[in-house]
PDB file of C-alpha atoms in Angstrom:
ATOM      1  CA  MET J   1       0.000   0.000   0.000  1.00 63.00           C
ATOM      2  CA  LEU J   2       2.895   2.358   0.644  1.00 69.00           C
ATOM      3  CA  LEU J   3       3.602   2.676  -3.067  1.00 73.00           C
ATOM      4  CA  PHE J   4       0.075   3.984  -3.641  1.00 75.00           C
ATOM      5  CA  LEU J   5       0.234   6.666  -0.948  1.00 76.00           C
ATOM      6  CA  PRO J   6       2.318   9.430  -2.613  1.00 76.00           C
ATOM      7  CA  ALA J   7      -0.146   9.989  -5.469  1.00 78.00           C
ATOM      8  CA  TYR J   8      -3.090   9.546  -3.109  1.00 70.00           C
ATOM      9  CA  TYR J   9      -1.636  12.198  -0.791  1.00 72.00           C
ATOM     10  CA  PHE J  10      -1.824  14.826  -3.523  1.00 79.00           C
ATOM     11  CA  TYR J  11      -5.099  13.544  -4.996  1.00 80.00           C
ATOM     12  CA  PRO J  12      -7.073  11.918  -2.129  1.00 82.00           C
ATOM     13  CA  ASP J  13      -9.791  10.323  -4.190  1.00 78.00           C
ATOM     14  CA  PRO J  14     -10.709   6.632  -4.806  1.00 79.00           C
ATOM     15  CA  LYS J  15     -10.264   7.268  -8.523  1.00 81.00           C
ATOM     16  CA  THR J  16      -6.573   7.894  -7.868  1.00 83.00           C
ATOM     17  CA  LEU J  17      -6.201   4.352  -6.542  1.00 84.00           C
ATOM     18  CA  LEU J  18      -8.090   2.876  -9.495  1.00 83.00           C
ATOM     19  CA  ILE J  19      -5.952   4.795 -12.001  1.00 84.00           C
ATOM     20  CA  GLN J  20      -2.773   3.601 -10.307  1.00 88.00           C
ATOM     21  CA  GLN J  21      -4.123   0.065 -10.320  1.00 85.00           C
ATOM     22  CA  SER J  22      -4.706   0.222 -14.079  1.00 86.00           C
ATOM     23  CA  VAL J  23      -1.202   1.573 -14.688  1.00 87.00           C
ATOM     24  CA  ILE J  24       0.324  -1.206 -12.583  1.00 90.00           C
ATOM     25  CA  LEU J  25      -1.736  -3.906 -14.286  1.00 88.00           C
ATOM     26  CA  PHE J  26      -0.341  -2.970 -17.686  1.00 88.00           C
ATOM     27  CA  SER J  27       3.156  -1.949 -16.611  1.00 88.00           C
ATOM     28  CA  PRO J  28       4.525  -5.404 -17.612  1.00 87.00           C
ATOM     29  CA  LEU J  29       4.128  -4.273 -21.217  1.00 85.00           C
ATOM     30  CA  LEU J  30       7.248  -2.208 -20.550  1.00 85.00           C
ATOM     31  CA  ILE J  31       9.054  -5.193 -19.042  1.00 84.00           C
ATOM     32  CA  PHE J  32       8.365  -7.773 -21.752  1.00 82.00           C
ATOM     33  CA  PRO J  33      10.774  -6.326 -24.361  1.00 79.00           C
ATOM     34  CA  ILE J  34      13.712  -6.946 -22.008  1.00 79.00           C
ATOM     35  CA  LEU J  35      12.319 -10.119 -20.452  1.00 77.00           C
ATOM     36  CA  PHE J  36      11.811 -12.103 -23.639  1.00 72.00           C
ATOM     37  CA  LYS J  37      15.136 -12.433 -25.380  1.00 67.00           C
ATOM     38  CA  THR J  38      14.212 -13.006 -28.981  1.00 57.00           C
ATOM     39  CA  LYS J  39      15.353 -11.300 -32.143  1.00 57.00           C
ATOM     40  CA  TYR J  40      12.020 -11.892 -33.813  1.00 55.00           C
ATOM     41  CA  TYR J  41       9.809  -8.817 -33.703  1.00 58.00           C
ATOM     42  CA  PHE J  42       6.662 -10.877 -34.251  1.00 56.00           C
ATOM     43  CA  SER J  43       7.345 -12.993 -31.148  1.00 65.00           C
ATOM     44  CA  LYS J  44       7.768  -9.939 -28.932  1.00 68.00           C
ATOM     45  CA  LEU J  45       4.670  -8.349 -30.397  1.00 76.00           C
ATOM     46  CA  SER J  46       2.708 -11.551 -29.770  1.00 76.00           C
ATOM     47  CA  PHE J  47       3.594 -11.509 -26.073  1.00 76.00           C
ATOM     48  CA  LEU J  48       2.563  -7.870 -25.804  1.00 80.00           C
ATOM     49  CA  LEU J  49      -0.761  -8.447 -27.543  1.00 82.00           C
ATOM     50  CA  LEU J  50      -1.607 -11.594 -25.561  1.00 79.00           C
ATOM     51  CA  TYR J  51      -1.050  -9.749 -22.303  1.00 80.00           C
ATOM     52  CA  ALA J  52      -2.785  -6.526 -23.344  1.00 80.00           C
ATOM     53  CA  LEU J  53      -5.865  -8.408 -24.555  1.00 79.00           C
ATOM     54  CA  TYR J  54      -6.054 -10.864 -21.654  1.00 77.00           C
ATOM     55  CA  LEU J  55      -9.559 -10.330 -20.250  1.00 75.00           C
ATOM     56  CA  PRO J  56      -8.933 -11.364 -16.594  1.00 76.00           C
ATOM     57  CA  LEU J  57      -6.717  -8.290 -16.259  1.00 79.00           C
ATOM     58  CA  TYR J  58      -9.689  -6.110 -17.083  1.00 77.00           C
ATOM     59  CA  TRP J  59     -11.847  -7.999 -14.590  1.00 76.00           C
ATOM     60  CA  ILE J  60      -9.378  -7.112 -11.845  1.00 78.00           C
ATOM     61  CA  GLY J  61      -9.548  -3.440 -12.774  1.00 75.00           C
ATOM     62  CA  ILE J  62     -13.331  -3.334 -13.011  1.00 76.00           C
ATOM     63  CA  PHE J  63     -14.076  -4.720  -9.555  1.00 74.00           C
ATOM     64  CA  ASP J  64     -12.782  -2.712  -6.590  1.00 77.00           C
ATOM     65  CA  PHE J  65      -9.214  -1.777  -5.670  1.00 78.00           C
ATOM     66  CA  HIS J  66      -6.632  -4.528  -5.151  1.00 80.00           C
ATOM     67  CA  PRO J  67      -3.188  -3.446  -3.880  1.00 81.00           C
ATOM     68  CA  GLU J  68      -1.900  -6.977  -4.524  1.00 85.00           C
ATOM     69  CA  VAL J  69      -1.828  -6.210  -8.270  1.00 88.00           C
ATOM     70  CA  LEU J  70       1.723  -5.080  -7.537  1.00 91.00           C
ATOM     71  CA  PHE J  71       2.587  -8.769  -7.550  1.00 90.00           C
ATOM     72  CA  ILE J  72       2.229  -8.884 -11.350  1.00 90.00           C
ATOM     73  CA  PRO J  73       5.060  -6.479 -12.341  1.00 92.00           C
ATOM     74  CA  PHE J  74       7.114  -7.571  -9.326  1.00 94.00           C
ATOM     75  CA  PHE J  75       6.905 -11.209 -10.441  1.00 92.00           C
ATOM     76  CA  PHE J  76       7.993 -10.443 -13.997  1.00 91.00           C
ATOM     77  CA  LEU J  77      10.956  -8.458 -12.663  1.00 93.00           C
ATOM     78  CA  PHE J  78      11.713 -11.305 -10.250  1.00 94.00           C
ATOM     79  CA  TYR J  79      11.777 -13.751 -13.146  1.00 91.00           C
ATOM     80  CA  TYR J  80      13.947 -11.401 -15.199  1.00 90.00           C
ATOM     81  CA  PHE J  81      16.647 -11.403 -12.514  1.00 92.00           C
ATOM     82  CA  TYR J  82      16.141 -15.108 -11.825  1.00 92.00           C
ATOM     83  CA  SER J  83      16.628 -16.033 -15.483  1.00 88.00           C
ATOM     84  CA  ASN J  84      19.744 -13.835 -15.623  1.00 88.00           C
ATOM     85  CA  GLU J  85      21.085 -15.433 -12.420  1.00 89.00           C
ATOM     86  CA  ASN J  86      21.229 -12.128 -10.545  1.00 92.00           C
ATOM     87  CA  LEU J  87      20.862 -13.219  -6.925  1.00 92.00           C
ATOM     88  CA  ILE J  88      20.433  -9.770  -5.358  1.00 93.00           C
ATOM     89  CA  GLY J  89      17.765  -8.698  -7.845  1.00 93.00           C
ATOM     90  CA  THR J  90      16.007 -12.054  -7.479  1.00 94.00           C
ATOM     91  CA  ILE J  91      15.811 -11.796  -3.687  1.00 94.00           C
ATOM     92  CA  ILE J  92      14.727  -8.127  -3.739  1.00 95.00           C
ATOM     93  CA  PHE J  93      11.783  -8.769  -6.036  1.00 95.00           C
ATOM     94  CA  LEU J  94      11.000 -12.062  -4.311  1.00 95.00           C
ATOM     95  CA  LEU J  95      10.559 -10.130  -1.059  1.00 95.00           C
ATOM     96  CA  LEU J  96       8.485  -7.458  -2.794  1.00 94.00           C
ATOM     97  CA  CYS J  97       6.240 -10.178  -4.237  1.00 93.00           C
ATOM     98  CA  LEU J  98       5.815 -11.791  -0.833  1.00 92.00           C
ATOM     99  CA  LEU J  99       4.843  -8.467   0.728  1.00 90.00           C
ATOM    100  CA  THR J 100       1.869  -8.096  -1.621  1.00 88.00           C
ATOM    101  CA  LYS J 101      -0.118 -10.991  -0.096  1.00 85.00           C
ATOM    102  CA  GLU J 102       0.629 -13.654   2.505  1.00 82.00           C
ATOM    103  CA  GLU J 103      -0.450 -16.658   0.389  1.00 83.00           C
ATOM    104  CA  ILE J 104       2.044 -15.705  -2.335  1.00 88.00           C
ATOM    105  CA  SER J 105       4.516 -17.772  -0.310  1.00 90.00           C
ATOM    106  CA  PHE J 106       2.847 -20.931  -1.621  1.00 89.00           C
ATOM    107  CA  VAL J 107       3.385 -19.781  -5.215  1.00 90.00           C
ATOM    108  CA  PHE J 108       7.130 -19.441  -4.681  1.00 93.00           C
ATOM    109  CA  ILE J 109       7.385 -22.704  -2.788  1.00 91.00           C
ATOM    110  CA  VAL J 110       5.921 -24.468  -5.823  1.00 90.00           C
ATOM    111  CA  PHE J 111       8.054 -22.334  -8.178  1.00 91.00           C
ATOM    112  CA  SER J 112      11.273 -23.314  -6.389  1.00 92.00           C
ATOM    113  CA  ILE J 113      10.376 -27.009  -6.651  1.00 90.00           C
ATOM    114  CA  ILE J 114       9.359 -26.920 -10.320  1.00 88.00           C
ATOM    115  CA  PHE J 115      12.398 -24.934 -11.455  1.00 87.00           C
ATOM    116  CA  PHE J 116      14.882 -26.635  -9.117  1.00 85.00           C
ATOM    117  CA  LYS J 117      16.728 -28.403 -11.937  1.00 80.00           C
ATOM    118  CA  ARG J 118      17.121 -25.156 -13.855  1.00 78.00           C
ATOM    119  CA  ASN J 119      18.896 -23.357 -11.013  1.00 80.00           C
ATOM    120  CA  ASN J 120      19.104 -25.376  -7.811  1.00 82.00           C
ATOM    121  CA  LYS J 121      21.108 -22.733  -5.917  1.00 86.00           C
ATOM    122  CA  PHE J 122      18.603 -19.940  -6.503  1.00 89.00           C
ATOM    123  CA  SER J 123      15.682 -22.315  -5.996  1.00 90.00           C
ATOM    124  CA  LYS J 124      16.992 -23.250  -2.547  1.00 91.00           C
ATOM    125  CA  TYR J 125      17.121 -19.595  -1.515  1.00 93.00           C
ATOM    126  CA  ILE J 126      13.617 -18.994  -2.865  1.00 94.00           C
ATOM    127  CA  PHE J 127      12.243 -22.042  -1.044  1.00 94.00           C
ATOM    128  CA  ILE J 128      13.831 -21.097   2.289  1.00 94.00           C
ATOM    129  CA  ILE J 129      12.705 -17.465   2.135  1.00 94.00           C
ATOM    130  CA  ALA J 130       9.149 -18.383   1.096  1.00 93.00           C
ATOM    131  CA  ILE J 131       8.855 -21.036   3.841  1.00 93.00           C
ATOM    132  CA  ALA J 132      10.175 -18.615   6.470  1.00 93.00           C
ATOM    133  CA  TYR J 133       7.973 -15.737   5.357  1.00 91.00           C
ATOM    134  CA  LEU J 134       4.688 -17.673   5.493  1.00 85.00           C
ATOM    135  CA  PRO J 135       4.433 -18.201   9.289  1.00 85.00           C
ATOM    136  CA  LEU J 136       5.939 -14.764   9.923  1.00 87.00           C
ATOM    137  CA  SER J 137       3.289 -13.049   7.812  1.00 82.00           C
ATOM    138  CA  LEU J 138       0.477 -15.024   9.469  1.00 79.00           C
ATOM    139  CA  ILE J 139       1.739 -14.097  12.923  1.00 79.00           C
ATOM    140  CA  VAL J 140       1.934 -10.401  12.044  1.00 79.00           C
ATOM    141  CA  ILE J 141      -1.531 -10.403  10.430  1.00 75.00           C
ATOM    142  CA  SER J 142      -3.012 -12.238  13.411  1.00 72.00           C
ATOM    143  CA  TYR J 143      -1.440  -9.788  15.835  1.00 72.00           C
ATOM    144  CA  PHE J 144      -2.997  -6.795  14.097  1.00 70.00           C
ATOM    145  CA  ASN J 145      -6.416  -8.419  13.682  1.00 68.00           C
ATOM    146  CA  PRO J 146      -8.569  -6.652  16.298  1.00 63.00           C
ATOM    147  CA  VAL J 147     -11.422  -9.182  16.076  1.00 63.00           C
ATOM    148  CA  ASN J 148     -10.106 -12.626  16.950  1.00 61.00           C
ATOM    149  CA  PHE J 149      -6.312 -12.517  16.595  1.00 60.00           C
ATOM    150  CA  SER J 150      -6.254 -14.887  13.624  1.00 59.00           C
ATOM    151  CA  PRO J 151      -5.400 -14.404   9.925  1.00 60.00           C
ATOM    152  CA  ILE J 152      -8.131 -12.169   8.497  1.00 57.00           C
ATOM    153  CA  HIS J 153      -9.267 -14.572   5.769  1.00 63.00           C
ATOM    154  CA  PHE J 154      -8.783 -17.722   7.818  1.00 58.00           C
ATOM    155  CA  SER J 155     -12.527 -18.088   8.491  1.00 58.00           C
ATOM    156  CA  ARG J 156     -13.124 -18.617   4.756  1.00 60.00           C
ATOM    157  CA  PHE J 157     -11.495 -22.032   5.008  1.00 57.00           C
ATOM    158  CA  MET J 158     -13.357 -23.213   8.104  1.00 58.00           C
ATOM    159  CA  LYS J 159     -16.496 -24.071   6.122  1.00 63.00           C
ATOM    160  CA  PHE J 160     -15.103 -25.920   3.133  1.00 57.00           C
ATOM    161  CA  THR J 161     -17.489 -26.676   0.295  1.00 57.00           C
ATOM    162  CA  ASN J 162     -16.620 -28.107  -3.114  1.00 57.00           C
ATOM    163  CA  ASN J 163     -20.015 -27.924  -4.778  1.00 58.00           C
ATOM    164  CA  ASP J 164     -19.740 -24.366  -6.038  1.00 65.00           C
ATOM    165  CA  PRO J 165     -19.798 -24.437  -9.877  1.00 69.00           C
ATOM    166  CA  ILE J 166     -18.394 -20.907 -10.009  1.00 70.00           C
ATOM    167  CA  PHE J 167     -14.911 -22.318  -9.348  1.00 67.00           C
ATOM    168  CA  TYR J 168     -14.981 -24.239 -12.632  1.00 69.00           C
ATOM    169  CA  SER J 169     -15.966 -21.073 -14.473  1.00 69.00           C
ATOM    170  CA  LEU J 170     -12.826 -19.521 -13.017  1.00 69.00           C
ATOM    171  CA  ILE J 171     -10.661 -22.238 -14.597  1.00 71.00           C
ATOM    172  CA  PHE J 172     -12.546 -21.929 -17.861  1.00 71.00           C
ATOM    173  CA  PHE J 173     -12.264 -18.167 -18.241  1.00 71.00           C
ATOM    174  CA  LEU J 174      -8.616 -18.046 -17.191  1.00 70.00           C
ATOM    175  CA  PHE J 175      -7.560 -20.423 -19.968  1.00 68.00           C
ATOM    176  CA  ILE J 176     -10.162 -20.211 -22.739  1.00 68.00           C
ATOM    177  CA  GLN J 177      -8.679 -17.061 -24.241  1.00 63.00           C
ATOM    178  CA  LEU J 178      -5.363 -18.877 -24.686  1.00 61.00           C
ATOM    179  CA  GLY J 179      -6.969 -22.016 -26.069  1.00 59.00           C
ATOM    180  CA  PHE J 180      -6.116 -23.989 -22.901  1.00 58.00           C
ATOM    181  CA  PHE J 181      -2.523 -24.346 -24.179  1.00 58.00           C
ATOM    182  CA  PRO J 182      -1.060 -23.132 -20.831  1.00 60.00           C
ATOM    183  CA  LEU J 183      -2.393 -26.301 -19.222  1.00 62.00           C
ATOM    184  CA  VAL J 184       0.444 -28.277 -20.841  1.00 65.00           C
ATOM    185  CA  SER J 185       3.063 -25.877 -19.476  1.00 69.00           C
ATOM    186  CA  ARG J 186       4.851 -26.283 -16.162  1.00 71.00           C
ATOM    187  CA  TRP J 187       3.975 -22.664 -15.477  1.00 71.00           C
ATOM    188  CA  SER J 188       0.439 -23.842 -14.826  1.00 73.00           C
ATOM    189  CA  TRP J 189       1.760 -25.839 -11.871  1.00 75.00           C
ATOM    190  CA  VAL J 190       2.953 -22.588 -10.317  1.00 78.00           C
ATOM    191  CA  LEU J 191      -0.713 -21.568 -10.175  1.00 76.00           C
ATOM    192  CA  LEU J 192      -1.723 -24.653  -8.169  1.00 78.00           C
ATOM    193  CA  PRO J 193      -1.644 -22.793  -4.810  1.00 76.00           C
ATOM    194  CA  TYR J 194      -3.957 -20.160  -6.262  1.00 76.00           C
ATOM    195  CA  PHE J 195      -6.387 -22.772  -7.540  1.00 75.00           C
ATOM    196  CA  GLY J 196      -6.237 -24.573  -4.197  1.00 73.00           C
ATOM    197  CA  TYR J 197      -6.907 -21.307  -2.379  1.00 72.00           C
ATOM    198  CA  SER J 198      -9.933 -20.621  -4.576  1.00 73.00           C
ATOM    199  CA  TYR J 199     -11.247 -24.187  -4.390  1.00 70.00           C
ATOM    200  CA  LEU J 200     -11.016 -24.504  -0.592  1.00 71.00           C
ATOM    201  CA  SER J 201     -12.390 -21.044   0.157  1.00 69.00           C
ATOM    202  CA  SER J 202     -16.043 -20.734   1.127  1.00 66.00           C
ATOM    203  CA  SER J 203     -16.128 -17.200  -0.251  1.00 66.00           C
ATOM    204  CA  THR J 204     -17.662 -16.798  -3.700  1.00 64.00           C
ATOM    205  CA  PHE J 205     -15.395 -13.824  -4.320  1.00 63.00           C
ATOM    206  CA  ASN J 206     -12.397 -16.176  -4.330  1.00 64.00           C
ATOM    207  CA  LYS J 207     -13.994 -18.417  -6.939  1.00 61.00           C
ATOM    208  CA  THR J 208     -15.485 -16.029  -9.440  1.00 63.00           C
ATOM    209  CA  PRO J 209     -13.521 -15.010 -12.550  1.00 55.00           C
ATOM    210  CA  LEU J 210     -15.126 -11.544 -12.420  1.00 51.00           C
TER     211      LEU J 210
END
């Protein structure tokens, strides 16, 4: 939230937050040209178009304000430094990603396991930091919860139900625009914690694609 405050200080209006959210959502378009190392102009343009036209991004911007959208550019920058074997940059953006939302730890735990063979040294650091951050974040959140001293969203998982068809619409709308091709990629496995979070939650808001 701290990154949103300077602009909000000068223009204290909810629209300021929504404008910043939109800028952040599409900021990766500036990162892709350096992230994807290809000499083919068409390939770079394809990545830009696929991201710019990806409908779930617009759904995020339409409904409410979500400070965790910072995870999106932070993750791309994390992967840029990870793929270039820059340890300092990798750790900095790993920590920034983790600060956006407590359950992001699960994403990086899975990431470190899936990409272990690619860079086992970096993957070990990522795994250790993500594992250590998870209980720490839950303790801090619980401490500052004035109601029952537990993680704020913890109650959503106390009444598990798996008969909500909205969850399957989430899967459908996330992948239909890309022809379900991402399902054959190992990157889809990185999303498993997110799907598990949505599936186990009793809140409809965590299951809907809108």
